[in-house]
Amino acid sequence: MPELVPVVSEKQIEERVEALADEISNYYKGRELVLLGVLKGSFIFMADLARKLKIPVQIDFIAASSYGNSSISSGTIMVTKHPDIDIKGRDVLIIEDIIDSGTTLSYLVEYLLSMEPASVKTCALIDKPERRQKNIKTDFAGHVVKEGFLVGYGLDYAENYRYLPAIYHLKF
Ligand code: IMP
Ligand code: MG
């Protein structure tokens, strides 16, 4: 059985999500934002973040999959669920669980820019710079975690552990 080593506690997540919500609310003050969650990993983070925001938002989801090797992004990304909301002329904030190599987020930014939104920015709960390959920085980041494979609070390993309320390092 793999071991679950605590990395970010429930309380630490809650405090950081609240601070992030303030940052985002201030940044987009007076505008009406579209929150675009990347399925499935962002579902808990997005639900908590949305409820802490002090500005009106619309909620939508997008899904992407990468071909080939499943533990490292292959570099070839395909959008498998497109946004329902017409984002042309809108301010869009992509909500991701984790940025690792950066392949997924940089692809999604380019893909969304082709729909002519007013702006596209990114927000990731976890920033894991260890394996970064793309020159992309998240505009809003929760916790920086140096290394390791993380699960819980939406993050999975083979669809397991998403339901855990805190974030753990999965050690084999
Ligand atoms: P990237 O394209 O390499 O930045 O990878 C982003 C995606 O890979 C995330 O949306 C996650 O689905 C998955 N991923 C990367 N690192 C982890 C991790 O430590 N735990 C769980 N999923 C991860
Ligand atoms: Mg994901």
Tab-separated table of N, CA and C and ligand atoms in Angstrom:
chain	number	residue	atom	x	y	z
A	1	MET	N	0.844	-1.211	0.000
A	1	MET	CA	0.000	0.000	0.000
A	1	MET	C	0.872	1.251	0.000
A	2	PRO	N	0.591	2.196	-0.897
A	2	PRO	CA	1.342	3.460	-0.849
A	2	PRO	C	1.025	4.234	0.426
A	3	GLU	N	1.981	5.057	0.845
A	3	GLU	CA	1.835	5.824	2.084
A	3	GLU	C	1.388	7.255	1.752
A	4	LEU	N	0.502	7.807	2.613
A	4	LEU	CA	0.046	9.191	2.413
A	4	LEU	C	0.716	10.091	3.436
A	5	VAL	N	1.608	10.956	2.980
A	5	VAL	CA	2.323	11.866	3.875
A	5	VAL	C	1.700	13.267	3.761
A	6	PRO	N	1.199	13.827	4.883
A	6	PRO	CA	0.547	15.134	4.819
A	6	PRO	C	1.489	16.226	4.294
A	7	VAL	N	0.976	17.056	3.386
A	7	VAL	CA	1.778	18.154	2.825
A	7	VAL	C	1.116	19.510	3.090
A	8	VAL	N	-0.178	19.614	2.771
A	8	VAL	CA	-0.910	20.850	3.054
A	8	VAL	C	-2.186	20.477	3.815
A	9	SER	N	-2.358	21.059	5.014
A	9	SER	CA	-3.500	20.689	5.857
A	9	SER	C	-4.778	21.380	5.390
A	10	GLU	N	-5.904	20.880	5.899
A	10	GLU	CA	-7.202	21.472	5.591
A	10	GLU	C	-7.212	22.962	5.943
A	11	LYS	N	-6.654	23.282	7.120
A	11	LYS	CA	-6.663	24.665	7.596
A	11	LYS	C	-5.785	25.554	6.706
A	12	GLN	N	-4.621	25.028	6.326
A	12	GLN	CA	-3.730	25.796	5.439
A	12	GLN	C	-4.402	26.055	4.086
A	13	ILE	N	-5.097	25.047	3.576
A	13	ILE	CA	-5.797	25.230	2.298
A	13	ILE	C	-6.858	26.304	2.452
A	14	GLU	N	-7.651	26.202	3.522
A	14	GLU	CA	-8.756	27.140	3.730
A	14	GLU	C	-8.248	28.588	3.807
A	15	GLU	N	-7.165	28.782	4.569
A	15	GLU	CA	-6.615	30.140	4.718
A	15	GLU	C	-6.096	30.682	3.389
A	16	ARG	N	-5.425	29.821	2.644
A	16	ARG	CA	-4.838	30.258	1.371
A	16	ARG	C	-5.927	30.535	0.338
A	17	VAL	N	-6.970	29.700	0.329
A	17	VAL	CA	-8.069	29.893	-0.626
A	17	VAL	C	-8.767	31.224	-0.336
A	18	GLU	N	-8.928	31.536	0.936
A	18	GLU	CA	-9.557	32.802	1.317
A	18	GLU	C	-8.713	34.000	0.844
A	19	ALA	N	-7.405	33.914	1.042
A	19	ALA	CA	-6.512	34.997	0.610
A	19	ALA	C	-6.510	35.127	-0.912
A	20	LEU	N	-6.499	33.993	-1.603
A	20	LEU	CA	-6.542	34.005	-3.068
A	20	LEU	C	-7.825	34.653	-3.569
A	21	ALA	N	-8.937	34.327	-2.904
A	21	ALA	CA	-10.240	34.880	-3.290
A	21	ALA	C	-10.223	36.405	-3.143
A	22	ASP	N	-9.568	36.898	-2.099
A	22	ASP	CA	-9.449	38.352	-1.925
A	22	ASP	C	-8.624	38.971	-3.048
A	23	GLU	N	-7.486	38.335	-3.342
A	23	GLU	CA	-6.612	38.819	-4.425
A	23	GLU	C	-7.376	38.895	-5.742
A	24	ILE	N	-8.092	37.830	-6.059
A	24	ILE	CA	-8.830	37.744	-7.325
A	24	ILE	C	-9.967	38.776	-7.337
A	25	SER	N	-10.665	38.896	-6.222
A	25	SER	CA	-11.779	39.863	-6.132
A	25	SER	C	-11.283	41.288	-6.340
A	26	ASN	N	-10.133	41.615	-5.759
A	26	ASN	CA	-9.570	42.962	-5.930
A	26	ASN	C	-9.133	43.191	-7.370
A	27	TYR	N	-8.477	42.186	-7.935
A	27	TYR	CA	-7.951	42.329	-9.292
A	27	TYR	C	-9.075	42.558	-10.304
A	28	TYR	N	-10.189	41.833	-10.157
A	28	TYR	CA	-11.289	41.899	-11.137
A	28	TYR	C	-12.439	42.786	-10.691
A	29	LYS	N	-12.196	43.613	-9.705
A	29	LYS	CA	-13.235	44.488	-9.162
A	29	LYS	C	-13.962	45.264	-10.269
A	30	GLY	N	-15.290	45.263	-10.250
A	30	GLY	CA	-16.064	46.007	-11.241
A	30	GLY	C	-16.246	45.273	-12.558
A	31	ARG	N	-15.630	44.091	-12.690
A	31	ARG	CA	-15.791	43.305	-13.925
A	31	ARG	C	-16.558	42.033	-13.608
A	32	GLU	N	-17.062	41.389	-14.659
A	32	GLU	CA	-17.785	40.130	-14.443
A	32	GLU	C	-17.013	38.982	-15.068
A	33	LEU	N	-16.516	38.142	-14.204
A	33	LEU	CA	-15.534	37.133	-14.567
A	33	LEU	C	-16.193	35.795	-14.934
A	34	VAL	N	-15.546	35.048	-15.836
A	34	VAL	CA	-15.915	33.649	-16.062
A	34	VAL	C	-14.844	32.772	-15.413
A	35	LEU	N	-15.255	31.964	-14.436
A	35	LEU	CA	-14.342	30.988	-13.828
A	35	LEU	C	-14.448	29.717	-14.647
A	36	LEU	N	-13.317	29.267	-15.185
A	36	LEU	CA	-13.318	28.088	-16.039
A	36	LEU	C	-12.483	26.992	-15.368
A	37	GLY	N	-13.164	26.058	-14.724
A	37	GLY	CA	-12.483	24.983	-14.000
A	37	GLY	C	-12.035	23.883	-14.949
A	38	VAL	N	-10.824	23.387	-14.739
A	38	VAL	CA	-10.319	22.285	-15.553
A	38	VAL	C	-10.693	20.971	-14.859
A	39	LEU	N	-11.551	20.193	-15.528
A	39	LEU	CA	-12.022	18.925	-14.945
A	39	LEU	C	-10.924	17.871	-14.968
A	40	LYS	N	-10.914	16.914	-14.006
A	40	LYS	CA	-11.810	16.950	-12.859
A	40	LYS	C	-11.143	17.531	-11.630
A	41	GLY	N	-9.821	17.663	-11.690
A	41	GLY	CA	-9.025	17.982	-10.504
A	41	GLY	C	-9.389	19.271	-9.784
A	42	SER	N	-10.013	20.220	-10.503
A	42	SER	CA	-10.267	21.539	-9.892
A	42	SER	C	-11.593	21.611	-9.151
A	43	PHE	N	-12.366	20.502	-9.127
A	43	PHE	CA	-13.768	20.665	-8.692
A	43	PHE	C	-13.935	21.118	-7.247
A	44	ILE	N	-13.096	20.657	-6.345
A	44	ILE	CA	-13.246	21.063	-4.936
A	44	ILE	C	-12.682	22.476	-4.737
A	45	PHE	N	-11.525	22.727	-5.298
A	45	PHE	CA	-10.880	24.043	-5.212
A	45	PHE	C	-11.804	25.120	-5.765
A	46	MET	N	-12.369	24.861	-6.936
A	46	MET	CA	-13.254	25.842	-7.581
A	46	MET	C	-14.486	26.116	-6.716
A	47	ALA	N	-15.046	25.068	-6.134
A	47	ALA	CA	-16.247	25.228	-5.299
A	47	ALA	C	-15.930	26.079	-4.071
A	48	ASP	N	-14.790	25.837	-3.454
A	48	ASP	CA	-14.406	26.613	-2.264
A	48	ASP	C	-14.051	28.050	-2.635
A	49	LEU	N	-13.285	28.202	-3.703
A	49	LEU	CA	-12.851	29.536	-4.135
A	49	LEU	C	-14.054	30.407	-4.530
A	50	ALA	N	-14.952	29.834	-5.329
A	50	ALA	CA	-16.099	30.601	-5.833
A	50	ALA	C	-16.914	31.178	-4.677
A	51	ARG	N	-17.053	30.387	-3.601
A	51	ARG	CA	-17.880	30.839	-2.473
A	51	ARG	C	-17.216	31.904	-1.630
A	52	LYS	N	-15.914	32.114	-1.833
A	52	LYS	CA	-15.192	33.149	-1.069
A	52	LYS	C	-15.025	34.451	-1.860
A	53	LEU	N	-15.360	34.429	-3.151
A	53	LEU	CA	-15.173	35.624	-3.975
A	53	LEU	C	-16.176	36.707	-3.598
A	54	LYS	N	-15.767	37.950	-3.818
A	54	LYS	CA	-16.641	39.085	-3.494
A	54	LYS	C	-17.114	39.795	-4.752
A	55	ILE	N	-16.960	39.146	-5.897
A	55	ILE	CA	-17.420	39.705	-7.172
A	55	ILE	C	-18.331	38.675	-7.845
A	56	PRO	N	-19.240	39.135	-8.737
A	56	PRO	CA	-20.097	38.172	-9.435
A	56	PRO	C	-19.282	37.389	-10.464
A	57	VAL	N	-19.515	36.094	-10.548
A	57	VAL	CA	-18.823	35.287	-11.553
A	57	VAL	C	-19.813	34.347	-12.232
A	58	GLN	N	-19.464	33.911	-13.428
A	58	GLN	CA	-20.167	32.802	-14.057
A	58	GLN	C	-19.226	31.606	-14.015
A	59	ILE	N	-19.815	30.420	-13.935
A	59	ILE	CA	-19.027	29.197	-13.729
A	59	ILE	C	-19.148	28.290	-14.948
A	60	ASP	N	-18.018	27.796	-15.407
A	60	ASP	CA	-18.045	26.825	-16.494
A	60	ASP	C	-16.863	25.867	-16.324
A	61	PHE	N	-16.868	24.811	-17.094
A	61	PHE	CA	-15.788	23.822	-17.017
A	61	PHE	C	-15.244	23.507	-18.397
A	62	ILE	N	-14.002	23.057	-18.391
A	62	ILE	CA	-13.344	22.623	-19.617
A	62	ILE	C	-12.614	21.334	-19.241
A	63	ALA	N	-12.435	20.446	-20.198
A	63	ALA	CA	-11.651	19.241	-19.892
A	63	ALA	C	-10.618	19.028	-20.979
A	64	ALA	N	-9.446	18.572	-20.580
A	64	ALA	CA	-8.376	18.318	-21.530
A	64	ALA	C	-7.738	16.983	-21.200
A	65	SER	N	-7.257	16.309	-22.213
A	65	SER	CA	-6.525	15.079	-21.927
A	65	SER	C	-5.227	15.104	-22.713
A	66	SER	N	-4.228	14.444	-22.156
A	66	SER	CA	-2.972	14.375	-22.892
A	66	SER	C	-2.766	12.942	-23.361
A	67	TYR	N	-2.283	12.825	-24.561
A	67	TYR	CA	-2.027	11.504	-25.139
A	67	TYR	C	-0.853	10.823	-24.455
A	68	GLY	N	-0.809	9.532	-24.532
A	68	GLY	CA	0.384	8.773	-24.123
A	68	GLY	C	0.536	8.622	-22.635
A	69	ASN	N	1.768	8.608	-22.183
A	69	ASN	CA	2.132	8.413	-20.773
A	69	ASN	C	1.261	9.241	-19.830
A	70	SER	N	0.668	8.624	-18.829
A	70	SER	CA	-0.313	9.338	-18.021
A	70	SER	C	0.277	10.074	-16.821
A	71	SER	N	1.494	9.734	-16.392
A	71	SER	CA	2.030	10.423	-15.215
A	71	SER	C	2.833	11.668	-15.592
A	72	ILE	N	3.266	11.763	-16.832
A	72	ILE	CA	3.917	12.980	-17.321
A	72	ILE	C	3.193	13.395	-18.593
A	73	SER	N	2.820	14.675	-18.688
A	73	SER	CA	2.124	15.149	-19.888
A	73	SER	C	2.969	14.847	-21.112
A	74	SER	N	2.324	14.305	-22.145
A	74	SER	CA	3.069	13.921	-23.345
A	74	SER	C	3.415	15.127	-24.197
A	75	GLY	N	2.723	16.235	-23.957
A	75	GLY	CA	2.983	17.409	-24.782
A	75	GLY	C	1.887	17.606	-25.807
A	76	THR	N	1.134	16.544	-26.104
A	76	THR	CA	0.024	16.671	-27.038
A	76	THR	C	-1.276	16.666	-26.259
A	77	ILE	N	-1.949	17.801	-26.261
A	77	ILE	CA	-3.151	17.964	-25.454
A	77	ILE	C	-4.363	18.045	-26.372
A	78	MET	N	-5.476	17.490	-25.918
A	78	MET	CA	-6.703	17.589	-26.679
A	78	MET	C	-7.798	18.088	-25.735
A	79	VAL	N	-8.582	19.053	-26.201
A	79	VAL	CA	-9.710	19.528	-25.392
A	79	VAL	C	-10.869	18.556	-25.594
A	80	THR	N	-11.332	17.932	-24.519
A	80	THR	CA	-12.398	16.930	-24.624
A	80	THR	C	-13.750	17.469	-24.167
A	81	LYS	N	-13.747	18.599	-23.469
A	81	LYS	CA	-15.003	19.289	-23.163
A	81	LYS	C	-14.769	20.792	-23.330
A	82	HIS	N	-15.489	21.365	-24.262
A	82	HIS	CA	-15.329	22.788	-24.566
A	82	HIS	C	-16.188	23.617	-23.609
A	83	PRO	N	-15.854	24.912	-23.423
A	83	PRO	CA	-16.711	25.742	-22.564
A	83	PRO	C	-18.104	25.889	-23.179
A	84	ASP	N	-19.130	25.947	-22.352
A	84	ASP	CA	-20.494	26.179	-22.832
A	84	ASP	C	-20.747	27.664	-23.034
A	85	ILE	N	-20.150	28.483	-22.159
A	85	ILE	CA	-20.342	29.930	-22.219
A	85	ILE	C	-19.527	30.500	-23.382
A	86	ASP	N	-20.120	31.425	-24.134
A	86	ASP	CA	-19.377	32.118	-25.191
A	86	ASP	C	-18.428	33.107	-24.519
A	87	ILE	N	-17.126	32.836	-24.600
A	87	ILE	CA	-16.156	33.656	-23.857
A	87	ILE	C	-15.624	34.838	-24.667
A	88	LYS	N	-16.115	35.008	-25.878
A	88	LYS	CA	-15.658	36.150	-26.697
A	88	LYS	C	-15.915	37.459	-25.948
A	89	GLY	N	-14.872	38.249	-25.781
A	89	GLY	CA	-15.007	39.537	-25.098
A	89	GLY	C	-15.090	39.447	-23.577
A	90	ARG	N	-14.961	38.239	-23.025
A	90	ARG	CA	-15.100	38.056	-21.577
A	90	ARG	C	-13.732	37.943	-20.889
A	91	ASP	N	-13.721	38.272	-19.596
A	91	ASP	CA	-12.541	38.012	-18.768
A	91	ASP	C	-12.642	36.585	-18.252
A	92	VAL	N	-11.618	35.784	-18.540
A	92	VAL	CA	-11.647	34.363	-18.181
A	92	VAL	C	-10.511	34.046	-17.216
A	93	LEU	N	-10.835	33.320	-16.154
A	93	LEU	CA	-9.806	32.839	-15.230
A	93	LEU	C	-9.865	31.315	-15.196
A	94	ILE	N	-8.785	30.690	-15.678
A	94	ILE	CA	-8.710	29.221	-15.671
A	94	ILE	C	-8.357	28.758	-14.260
A	95	ILE	N	-9.133	27.804	-13.739
A	95	ILE	CA	-8.881	27.269	-12.408
A	95	ILE	C	-8.355	25.835	-12.539
A	96	GLU	N	-7.111	25.633	-12.120
A	96	GLU	CA	-6.464	24.316	-12.230
A	96	GLU	C	-6.120	23.789	-10.838
A	97	ASP	N	-6.061	22.488	-10.698
A	97	ASP	CA	-5.623	21.905	-9.435
A	97	ASP	C	-4.120	22.113	-9.243
A	98	ILE	N	-3.351	21.797	-10.282
A	98	ILE	CA	-1.893	21.817	-10.128
A	98	ILE	C	-1.224	22.129	-11.458
A	99	ILE	N	-0.164	22.913	-11.408
A	99	ILE	CA	0.655	23.117	-12.602
A	99	ILE	C	1.980	22.394	-12.392
A	100	ASP	N	2.272	21.480	-13.304
A	100	ASP	CA	3.454	20.617	-13.194
A	100	ASP	C	4.428	20.989	-14.323
A	101	SER	N	4.373	20.308	-15.448
A	101	SER	CA	5.252	20.680	-16.567
A	101	SER	C	4.812	22.016	-17.181
A	102	GLY	N	3.530	22.344	-17.023
A	102	GLY	CA	2.997	23.583	-17.596
A	102	GLY	C	2.376	23.363	-18.963
A	103	THR	N	2.487	22.138	-19.479
A	103	THR	CA	1.990	21.823	-20.822
A	103	THR	C	0.484	22.065	-20.943
A	104	THR	N	-0.270	21.561	-19.967
A	104	THR	CA	-1.731	21.672	-20.030
A	104	THR	C	-2.166	23.137	-20.010
A	105	LEU	N	-1.667	23.883	-19.025
A	105	LEU	CA	-2.098	25.279	-18.895
A	105	LEU	C	-1.683	26.121	-20.090
A	106	SER	N	-0.456	25.933	-20.581
A	106	SER	CA	-0.050	26.786	-21.705
A	106	SER	C	-0.865	26.445	-22.954
A	107	TYR	N	-1.210	25.166	-23.121
A	107	TYR	CA	-2.071	24.801	-24.257
A	107	TYR	C	-3.453	25.441	-24.108
A	108	LEU	N	-4.026	25.330	-22.902
A	108	LEU	CA	-5.376	25.858	-22.680
A	108	LEU	C	-5.440	27.372	-22.862
A	109	VAL	N	-4.388	28.066	-22.438
A	109	VAL	CA	-4.361	29.523	-22.628
A	109	VAL	C	-4.413	29.852	-24.122
A	110	GLU	N	-3.567	29.191	-24.915
A	110	GLU	CA	-3.551	29.427	-26.369
A	110	GLU	C	-4.900	29.100	-26.999
A	111	TYR	N	-5.456	27.962	-26.595
A	111	TYR	CA	-6.747	27.509	-27.128
A	111	TYR	C	-7.843	28.538	-26.835
A	112	LEU	N	-7.870	29.046	-25.598
A	112	LEU	CA	-8.913	30.009	-25.222
A	112	LEU	C	-8.694	31.360	-25.901
A	113	LEU	N	-7.422	31.752	-26.074
A	113	LEU	CA	-7.132	33.029	-26.740
A	113	LEU	C	-7.686	33.045	-28.171
A	114	SER	N	-7.765	31.872	-28.798
A	114	SER	CA	-8.290	31.804	-30.167
A	114	SER	C	-9.785	32.152	-30.206
A	115	MET	N	-10.439	32.137	-29.043
A	115	MET	CA	-11.869	32.497	-28.976
A	115	MET	C	-12.076	33.980	-28.674
A	116	GLU	N	-10.997	34.748	-28.725
A	116	GLU	CA	-11.034	36.199	-28.547
A	116	GLU	C	-11.690	36.697	-27.262
A	117	PRO	N	-11.274	36.154	-26.118
A	117	PRO	CA	-11.764	36.700	-24.849
A	117	PRO	C	-11.112	38.062	-24.591
A	118	ALA	N	-11.668	38.829	-23.645
A	118	ALA	CA	-11.031	40.097	-23.268
A	118	ALA	C	-9.690	39.810	-22.594
A	119	SER	N	-9.639	38.765	-21.767
A	119	SER	CA	-8.383	38.382	-21.112
A	119	SER	C	-8.467	36.933	-20.663
A	120	VAL	N	-7.295	36.291	-20.552
A	120	VAL	CA	-7.216	34.936	-19.978
A	120	VAL	C	-6.117	34.938	-18.939
A	121	LYS	N	-6.455	34.583	-17.712
A	121	LYS	CA	-5.443	34.427	-16.681
A	121	LYS	C	-5.593	33.053	-16.039
A	122	THR	N	-4.586	32.678	-15.240
A	122	THR	CA	-4.581	31.323	-14.689
A	122	THR	C	-4.447	31.338	-13.169
A	123	CYS	N	-5.103	30.382	-12.543
A	123	CYS	CA	-5.044	30.227	-11.095
A	123	CYS	C	-4.881	28.736	-10.794
A	124	ALA	N	-3.818	28.375	-10.086
A	124	ALA	CA	-3.610	26.966	-9.740
A	124	ALA	C	-3.448	26.846	-8.230
A	125	LEU	N	-4.096	25.865	-7.651
A	125	LEU	CA	-3.981	25.668	-6.211
A	125	LEU	C	-2.553	25.299	-5.825
A	126	ILE	N	-1.952	24.405	-6.614
A	126	ILE	CA	-0.580	23.968	-6.333
A	126	ILE	C	0.323	24.315	-7.513
A	127	ASP	N	1.432	24.918	-7.201
A	127	ASP	CA	2.457	25.202	-8.205
A	127	ASP	C	3.645	24.301	-7.877
A	128	LYS	N	3.911	23.356	-8.784
A	128	LYS	CA	4.999	22.393	-8.556
A	128	LYS	C	6.073	22.623	-9.618
A	129	PRO	N	7.063	23.465	-9.326
A	129	PRO	CA	8.014	23.904	-10.358
A	129	PRO	C	9.035	22.844	-10.791
A	130	GLU	N	9.120	21.752	-10.025
A	130	GLU	CA	10.142	20.706	-10.260
A	130	GLU	C	10.301	20.272	-11.719
A	131	ARG	N	9.174	20.029	-12.392
A	131	ARG	CA	9.253	19.463	-13.740
A	131	ARG	C	8.785	20.435	-14.829
A	132	ARG	N	8.823	21.743	-14.507
A	132	ARG	CA	8.321	22.740	-15.457
A	132	ARG	C	9.101	22.690	-16.758
A	133	GLN	N	8.365	22.616	-17.870
A	133	GLN	CA	8.999	22.600	-19.192
A	133	GLN	C	8.627	23.824	-20.005
A	134	LYS	N	7.434	24.353	-19.735
A	134	LYS	CA	6.959	25.515	-20.491
A	134	LYS	C	7.236	26.774	-19.687
A	135	ASN	N	7.494	27.850	-20.421
A	135	ASN	CA	7.744	29.126	-19.773
A	135	ASN	C	6.407	29.775	-19.430
A	136	ILE	N	5.747	29.231	-18.407
A	136	ILE	CA	4.453	29.776	-18.008
A	136	ILE	C	4.428	29.935	-16.492
A	137	LYS	N	3.918	31.083	-16.056
A	137	LYS	CA	3.760	31.314	-14.623
A	137	LYS	C	2.273	31.478	-14.351
A	138	THR	N	1.812	30.939	-13.229
A	138	THR	CA	0.401	31.143	-12.912
A	138	THR	C	0.226	32.563	-12.392
A	139	ASP	N	-0.874	33.189	-12.775
A	139	ASP	CA	-1.142	34.556	-12.322
A	139	ASP	C	-1.534	34.556	-10.845
A	140	PHE	N	-2.273	33.533	-10.425
A	140	PHE	CA	-2.658	33.382	-9.022
A	140	PHE	C	-2.299	31.948	-8.606
A	141	ALA	N	-1.445	31.823	-7.592
A	141	ALA	CA	-1.036	30.473	-7.173
A	141	ALA	C	-1.304	30.288	-5.689
A	142	GLY	N	-1.730	29.084	-5.336
A	142	GLY	CA	-2.015	28.766	-3.940
A	142	GLY	C	-0.734	28.426	-3.209
A	143	HIS	N	-0.395	27.157	-3.175
A	143	HIS	CA	0.783	26.688	-2.457
A	143	HIS	C	1.855	26.233	-3.438
A	144	VAL	N	3.086	26.599	-3.159
A	144	VAL	CA	4.195	26.080	-3.957
A	144	VAL	C	4.722	24.830	-3.245
A	145	VAL	N	4.733	23.723	-3.963
A	145	VAL	CA	5.252	22.472	-3.412
A	145	VAL	C	6.381	22.025	-4.330
A	146	LYS	N	7.553	21.808	-3.744
A	146	LYS	CA	8.737	21.583	-4.569
A	146	LYS	C	8.672	20.323	-5.417
A	147	GLU	N	8.241	19.237	-4.801
A	147	GLU	CA	8.331	17.968	-5.536
A	147	GLU	C	7.353	16.945	-4.990
A	148	GLY	N	7.281	15.819	-5.660
A	148	GLY	CA	6.459	14.706	-5.210
A	148	GLY	C	5.124	14.636	-5.912
A	149	PHE	N	4.527	13.459	-5.913
A	149	PHE	CA	3.215	13.273	-6.518
A	149	PHE	C	2.151	13.487	-5.448
A	150	LEU	N	1.259	14.458	-5.683
A	150	LEU	CA	0.303	14.885	-4.663
A	150	LEU	C	-1.103	14.372	-4.955
A	151	VAL	N	-1.837	14.067	-3.894
A	151	VAL	CA	-3.233	13.641	-4.035
A	151	VAL	C	-4.093	14.313	-2.965
A	152	GLY	N	-5.392	14.287	-3.190
A	152	GLY	CA	-6.359	14.848	-2.247
A	152	GLY	C	-6.851	16.214	-2.682
A	153	TYR	N	-7.986	16.654	-2.124
A	153	TYR	CA	-8.590	17.954	-2.423
A	153	TYR	C	-8.758	18.108	-3.949
A	154	GLY	N	-9.210	17.036	-4.585
A	154	GLY	CA	-9.441	17.058	-6.032
A	154	GLY	C	-8.385	16.333	-6.840
A	155	LEU	N	-7.163	16.297	-6.305
A	155	LEU	CA	-6.059	15.648	-7.033
A	155	LEU	C	-6.138	14.134	-6.893
A	156	ASP	N	-5.889	13.448	-7.996
A	156	ASP	CA	-6.058	11.991	-7.967
A	156	ASP	C	-4.805	11.242	-8.367
A	157	TYR	N	-4.820	9.957	-7.998
A	157	TYR	CA	-3.925	8.983	-8.613
A	157	TYR	C	-4.831	7.879	-9.130
A	158	ALA	N	-4.938	7.735	-10.446
A	158	ALA	CA	-5.825	6.760	-11.074
A	158	ALA	C	-7.245	6.866	-10.518
A	159	GLU	N	-7.740	8.105	-10.394
A	159	GLU	CA	-9.099	8.420	-9.928
A	159	GLU	C	-9.328	8.173	-8.433
A	160	ASN	N	-8.285	7.795	-7.721
A	160	ASN	CA	-8.410	7.621	-6.270
A	160	ASN	C	-7.977	8.888	-5.535
A	161	TYR	N	-8.414	8.997	-4.299
A	161	TYR	CA	-7.987	10.027	-3.321
A	161	TYR	C	-8.540	11.435	-3.550
A	162	ARG	N	-9.345	11.661	-4.594
A	162	ARG	CA	-9.823	13.026	-4.862
A	162	ARG	C	-10.620	13.591	-3.680
A	163	TYR	N	-11.300	12.717	-2.962
A	163	TYR	CA	-12.249	13.129	-1.913
A	163	TYR	C	-11.553	13.584	-0.633
A	164	LEU	N	-10.278	13.330	-0.469
A	164	LEU	CA	-9.591	13.683	0.785
A	164	LEU	C	-9.597	15.195	0.995
A	165	PRO	N	-9.877	15.673	2.207
A	165	PRO	CA	-9.995	17.117	2.438
A	165	PRO	C	-8.662	17.868	2.523
A	166	ALA	N	-7.541	17.144	2.579
A	166	ALA	CA	-6.230	17.790	2.626
A	166	ALA	C	-5.354	17.218	1.509
A	167	ILE	N	-4.138	17.764	1.392
A	167	ILE	CA	-3.247	17.327	0.313
A	167	ILE	C	-2.086	16.510	0.872
A	168	TYR	N	-1.837	15.375	0.224
A	168	TYR	CA	-0.831	14.420	0.684
A	168	TYR	C	0.162	14.108	-0.425
A	169	HIS	N	1.345	13.757	-0.005
A	169	HIS	CA	2.358	13.225	-0.908
A	169	HIS	C	2.160	11.709	-0.941
A	170	LEU	N	1.943	11.170	-2.126
A	170	LEU	CA	1.727	9.720	-2.272
A	170	LEU	C	3.088	9.064	-2.479
A	171	LYS	N	3.473	8.248	-1.477
A	171	LYS	CA	4.795	7.609	-1.556
A	171	LYS	C	4.657	6.107	-1.801
A	172	PHE	N	5.325	5.632	-2.838
A	172	PHE	CA	5.223	4.216	-3.178
A	172	PHE	C	6.334	3.394	-2.545
B	1	IMP	P1	1.131	19.587	-16.635
B	1	IMP	O1	0.502	19.654	-17.994
B	1	IMP	O2	2.373	18.742	-16.626
B	1	IMP	O3	1.349	20.929	-15.996
B	1	IMP	O4	0.175	18.732	-15.723
B	1	IMP	C1	-1.012	19.195	-15.256
B	1	IMP	C2	-1.941	18.041	-14.940
B	1	IMP	O5	-1.254	16.836	-14.576
B	1	IMP	C3	-2.748	18.419	-13.733
B	1	IMP	O6	-3.941	19.049	-14.132
B	1	IMP	C4	-2.992	17.094	-13.061
B	1	IMP	O7	-4.144	16.505	-13.595
B	1	IMP	C5	-1.804	16.248	-13.419
B	1	IMP	N1	-0.799	16.254	-12.325
B	1	IMP	C6	0.431	16.810	-12.354
B	1	IMP	N2	1.080	16.627	-11.195
B	1	IMP	C7	0.222	15.964	-10.381
B	1	IMP	C8	0.310	15.505	-9.020
B	1	IMP	O8	1.298	15.681	-8.288
B	1	IMP	N3	-0.786	14.854	-8.552
B	1	IMP	C9	-1.918	14.653	-9.300
B	1	IMP	N4	-2.032	15.076	-10.557
B	1	IMP	C10	-0.976	15.719	-11.106
B	2	MG	MG	-5.956	18.239	-13.838
